Amino acid sequence: MLDGWLDDGGRIARIEWRRHEREFGRSRGRRIGLVLTYCAVAVVLGSGAWIVGRELAVTETAPTAVGSLAATLAFGWIVVRSASLTHRRFEGLSPDALLTAVPVRTAVLGLVSFVCARVGVAIALPTVGVASGLALGAGTPALALSTATAIVALTVLAVAVGVTGRLAGSLVGRRLARGGLYRDLLVLFGWMPLVALWFLLRELSVSAIELGAWLEWLPLALLVDLAFLGAGGTAEVEPLRALAAVGAVAVVVPGLLGLTTTVARRLWVTEPVGSARSPTSFRSHSRSLAGGGRLERLLDDFVSQPTLTVARERLLAERRAPRGLLSTGYVLLFVALVGLPVFGALLGTPGFLLVVFGLGAAAGIVFTAEAIGSAYRVLPMLLTTVRGRQFVGGLVLASLALVVPLVAAVVVPLGIVSDASLVETLGLALTGVALCACTATVNAAVELDVDRDVLVAVPGFFTDGPLYSEPGWGAFSGLAKTIVIVSLVALPAFLGNARWVYERVSALGVPTLAVRLGALCCTIVLAVGVSRIAFRVAVERYRDYRLE
């Protein structure tokens, strides 16, 4: 009976592996790229592990602070990766057919096995690099075995936590009226508090060693003792703590798998088909798209009715299922991981301007992300009833309707409490609005170049229904193009407000305020010009769009 359970679970895992490969491409170039990436990571981590091993051999003391920090980072990454894989594959399973052939625990075993296999492939070479580096640096071959054992235990524990946490989040999303929204917001923007914590630690001048010393109090530190157990008496590690780590993993992981089975059974079998997010469980606020809204009262004399209707439809659709928030997360992540180090640290761009850039770009992405995918079901009617200028103008109008109050609520108060003058605050606000319009038009032009035939139904955030999007890296490549173009448009403002630039220009007799305002005005003019060009391109692509 046990053999049959394991065989069925393994068969399910192999099927999900093939489905995953088909969805995300099986090209030879992609595989070679992944292997080279894993090898590069293994070499980098192995070099760092060799340095740690040499320190262990010299000081005869296990660097548990460094190990605790590395274990925490690895644990967090594996949990996030496991949760992502679980969501993608769990939503793709068909329980109505699957549960007629196997019980729930077998299906869960297959799902967990698939996640473990995908994560294992990703960390196999880095694990070899770390284990070999520590063993070579310390001159103790047994250290490689204990390190590999600790990494395997850490991986199994993290995968179990990631799978259980993701399914539990799905259950909470079904049980609560707004639980799904809060769950998805946590998944999308949960990294932002971590980035804020990182900047806070930098401001407090907390070193990595001090942070690792704090993390030694976490239970994961037991696995660090297990990793250094192979060094023998050199590392001064208590064998009892290492054995406690093995025992804890052996007890916690089966418990988490049992909890995962229980949650999956609730989702598949005992949970009602209609969830708390169904239309009958809370007020849907249905209303007509034609007339009667605030946009009509403000702009009825200046903007055509079809344009207002498109803008109103996008605003209502985003309010009910905030799909565009997913793309804004990538924009904010770009600002945090690329904008701050490159423009902030290297060029010396003020953080205030980076905030304005992030707000403008994010607001411009919200309503233009997946412009074709969001209208997939009604695209034939849309193309025959709405003209290109009206459709693209509606997307831009919806973006401006969002960014104007957003800038007023964020930029103006920051300008008041900062050292920026009233004129500079006004210039920054106008820059944010111009960057929003530029982002909206550019992204609309990029999205309207997507062929309808390449769109596939995929599970998404904020809704139980399928969404239509480009598979693989297509959607990300389009968003990357938009971000690069908008960053180039904002480059004059970034350079002109850098201290080393305006101080040198001021030495020539030009006032500092004039330099900074001139840079902002240059970006505004450039954004307007790029917006006009992108608007024409988007209209032409909409006009020439074909369904076949």
Short mmCIF file of N, CA and C in Angstrom, two decimals, residues 14 56 138 154 174 210 455 542:
data_model
loop_
_atom_site.label_atom_id
_atom_site.label_comp_id
_atom_site.label_asym_id
_atom_site.label_seq_id
_atom_site.Cartn_x
_atom_site.Cartn_y
_atom_site.Cartn_z
N ARG A 14 5.86 13.91 -11.64
CA ARG A 14 6.46 13.91 -12.99
C ARG A 14 5.54 14.60 -13.99
N LEU A 56 37.63 29.42 9.96
CA LEU A 56 37.38 28.36 10.94
C LEU A 56 38.67 27.62 11.30
N ALA A 138 38.61 24.60 5.38
CA ALA A 138 38.93 24.12 6.73
C ALA A 138 39.84 22.91 6.71
N LEU A 154 17.47 22.03 5.88
CA LEU A 154 16.93 23.38 5.76
C LEU A 154 15.97 23.48 4.57
N ARG A 174 -10.45 32.39 0.88
CA ARG A 174 -11.80 31.94 0.57
C ARG A 174 -12.77 32.18 1.72
N GLU A 210 26.77 41.74 13.26
CA GLU A 210 25.85 42.03 14.36
C GLU A 210 24.46 41.47 14.08
N LEU A 455 -1.91 34.85 -25.98
CA LEU A 455 -2.45 34.95 -24.63
C LEU A 455 -3.04 33.62 -24.19
N TYR A 542 -3.50 49.89 -32.37
CA TYR A 542 -4.89 49.54 -32.08
C TYR A 542 -5.71 49.51 -33.37
#
